[in-house]
C-alpha positions as MATLAB code, in Angstrom:
seq = 'XXXXXXXXXXXXXXXXXXXXXXXXXXXXXXXXXXXXXXXXXXXXXXXXXXXXXXXXXXXXXXXXXXXXXXXXXXXXXXXXXXXXXXXXXXXXXXXXXXXXXXXXXXXXXXXXXXXXXXXXXXXXXXXXXXXXXXXXXXXXXXXXXXXXXXXXXXXXXXXXXXXXXXXXXXXX';
ca = [
     -21.086   15.951   66.527;
     -24.658   14.941   67.462;
     -24.939   12.077   64.956;
     -27.607    9.431   65.523;
     -25.832    6.434   63.997;
     -22.215    5.449   63.468;
     -21.429    2.544   61.144;
     -18.246    0.536   61.490;
     -17.203   -1.248   58.329;
     -14.079   -2.575   56.710;
     -12.508   -4.633   55.179;
     -13.559   -6.889   57.979;
     -13.941   -5.095   61.340;
     -13.353   -8.289   63.343;
      -9.752   -8.229   62.052;
      -9.124   -5.167   64.226;
      -7.750   -6.007   67.660;
      -9.094   -2.656   68.929;
     -12.675   -3.118   67.684;
     -14.107   -3.333   71.198;
     -12.286   -0.128   72.143;
     -13.658    1.676   69.083;
     -17.226    0.643   69.925;
     -16.647    1.624   73.557;
     -15.532    5.095   72.469;
     -18.925    5.570   70.810;
     -20.751    4.352   73.903;
     -24.372    5.388   74.113;
     -23.905    8.738   72.372;
     -25.000    7.193   69.056;
     -26.363    3.889   67.799;
     -23.363    1.899   66.575;
     -23.791   -0.650   63.790;
     -21.084   -3.139   62.888;
     -21.080   -4.224   59.209;
     -19.416   -7.624   58.848;
     -19.198  -10.890   56.984;
     -18.944  -12.600   60.363;
     -15.400  -13.831   59.690;
     -13.396  -13.598   62.896;
     -16.438  -13.167   65.131;
     -16.291  -14.996   68.448;
     -18.954  -15.091   71.182;
     -16.623  -13.497   73.739;
     -15.873  -10.538   71.482;
     -19.538  -10.096   70.631;
     -20.359  -10.053   74.348;
     -17.757   -7.352   74.953;
     -19.097   -5.356   71.995;
     -22.573   -5.517   73.522;
     -21.276   -4.390   76.924;
     -19.392   -1.567   75.189;
     -22.608   -0.307   73.588;
     -22.940   -2.009   70.180;
     -26.543   -1.572   69.054;
     -26.660   -3.679   65.879;
     -24.663   -6.068   63.764;
     -25.326   -6.202   60.019;
     -24.102   -9.509   58.602;
     -23.668  -10.190   54.882;
     -26.112  -12.997   54.096;
     -26.489  -13.154   50.332;
     -27.830  -16.677   49.857;
     -29.849  -19.076   52.010;
     -27.899  -21.964   50.464;
     -24.497  -22.467   52.126;
     -22.663  -23.604   48.978;
     -23.962  -20.713   46.911;
     -23.143  -18.185   49.650;
     -19.617  -19.612   50.025;
     -19.051  -19.565   46.254;
     -20.283  -15.955   46.003;
     -18.074  -14.901   48.917;
     -15.074  -16.933   47.672;
     -14.627  -18.597   51.049;
     -15.640  -22.145   52.024;
     -16.486  -21.043   55.597;
     -18.326  -17.780   54.796;
     -21.827  -19.163   55.396;
     -20.970  -20.750   58.742;
     -19.214  -17.548   59.850;
     -22.241  -15.431   58.948;
     -24.682  -17.792   60.675;
     -22.618  -18.009   63.860;
     -22.172  -14.230   64.016;
     -25.940  -13.730   63.753;
     -26.658  -16.403   66.372;
     -24.060  -15.132   68.835;
     -25.182  -11.518   68.413;
     -28.847  -12.435   68.906;
     -27.943  -14.413   72.032;
     -26.062  -11.363   73.354;
     -29.110   -9.134   72.816;
     -27.728   -7.224   69.836;
     -30.132   -6.220   67.041;
     -29.285   -8.507   64.084;
     -29.587   -7.373   60.482;
     -29.065   -9.771   57.561;
     -27.787   -7.837   54.545;
     -28.263   -9.138   51.031;
     -27.077   -7.746   47.716;
     -30.017   -8.791   45.554;
     -28.838   -9.732   42.088;
     -31.340   -9.727   39.252;
     -31.636  -13.522   39.259;
     -32.758  -13.419   42.926;
     -35.139  -10.520   42.504;
     -38.295  -12.415   43.404;
     -40.692  -12.378   46.313;
     -40.402  -16.142   46.858;
     -36.607  -16.041   46.990;
     -36.365  -13.001   49.270;
     -39.088  -14.184   51.648;
     -37.295  -17.555   51.931;
     -34.018  -15.749   52.596;
     -35.703  -13.614   55.273;
     -37.180  -16.690   56.971;
     -33.787  -18.419   56.962;
     -32.039  -15.343   58.393;
     -34.752  -15.095   61.041;
     -33.940  -18.660   62.135;
     -30.440  -17.406   62.930;
     -31.627  -14.381   64.917;
     -32.130  -11.662   62.302;
     -34.875   -9.194   63.141;
     -34.273   -7.142   60.009;
     -33.274   -7.941   56.430;
     -31.611   -5.161   54.479;
     -32.025   -5.518   50.710;
     -29.350   -3.834   48.622;
     -29.170   -3.490   44.872;
     -25.831   -4.072   43.120;
     -23.732   -0.932   42.692;
     -20.626   -0.419   40.594;
     -17.997   -1.176   43.250;
     -15.974   -4.129   44.520;
     -16.887   -7.322   42.649;
     -19.270   -5.308   40.439;
     -16.715   -2.680   39.383;
     -16.238   -4.191   35.926;
     -19.647   -5.852   35.589;
     -21.664   -5.326   32.436;
     -24.717   -3.102   32.483;
     -27.044   -6.139   32.607;
     -25.950   -6.617   36.245;
     -27.496   -3.355   37.367;
     -31.140   -2.562   37.964;
     -33.451   -0.894   35.528;
     -36.205    1.350   36.835;
     -38.566   -1.648   36.589;
     -36.166   -3.836   38.632;
     -35.915   -1.172   41.303;
     -39.702   -0.829   41.432;
     -39.956   -4.612   41.841;
     -37.486   -4.572   44.759;
     -39.420   -1.760   46.424;
     -42.703   -3.641   45.984;
     -41.168   -6.768   47.584;
     -39.803   -4.607   50.406;
     -43.250   -3.144   51.085;
     -45.008   -6.521   50.899;
     -42.407   -8.027   53.241;
     -43.230   -5.399   55.834;
     -46.941   -6.137   55.526;
     -46.411   -9.905   55.922;
     -46.707  -11.198   59.477;
     -43.959  -13.405   60.802;
     -41.080  -11.991   58.750;
     -38.187   -9.814   59.875;
     -38.463   -6.103   59.104;
     -37.496   -5.381   55.470;
     -35.306   -2.320   54.925;
];
């Protein structure tokens, strides 16, 4: 079909016993990106994914603080799983992306630059900033959860400044 990128998402892709086979079927015909929380990742599987052609792994990394990340994710091991997945993927030579849904209370340059530096310590070369959208945990959220035009402009300004700041991962 001549597509440039194929994203593999879930639920949690690492729950699939055939994940390596799926990535292998893509091969080098397109850049494959695995979107994950890191739960279920193991170094052996990540190595096989790399050998089968996985280009990038995008790991949910919403908070630099382990307790806050675990509380947000509703899992007491979520932070450790995300960190290990990033570290193992970086060690395997896979491009690591830390993904963060940026709530309004975390919409600040200081917070997001700190988050980027922390993710970089674990191997992230890119930090993907996402605004909340009405789905999943935000399906029934009140309108105060979602960005105004001014909030969106602030996120874009932080994104641009991040990319002009030496020593940080690429902001996307």
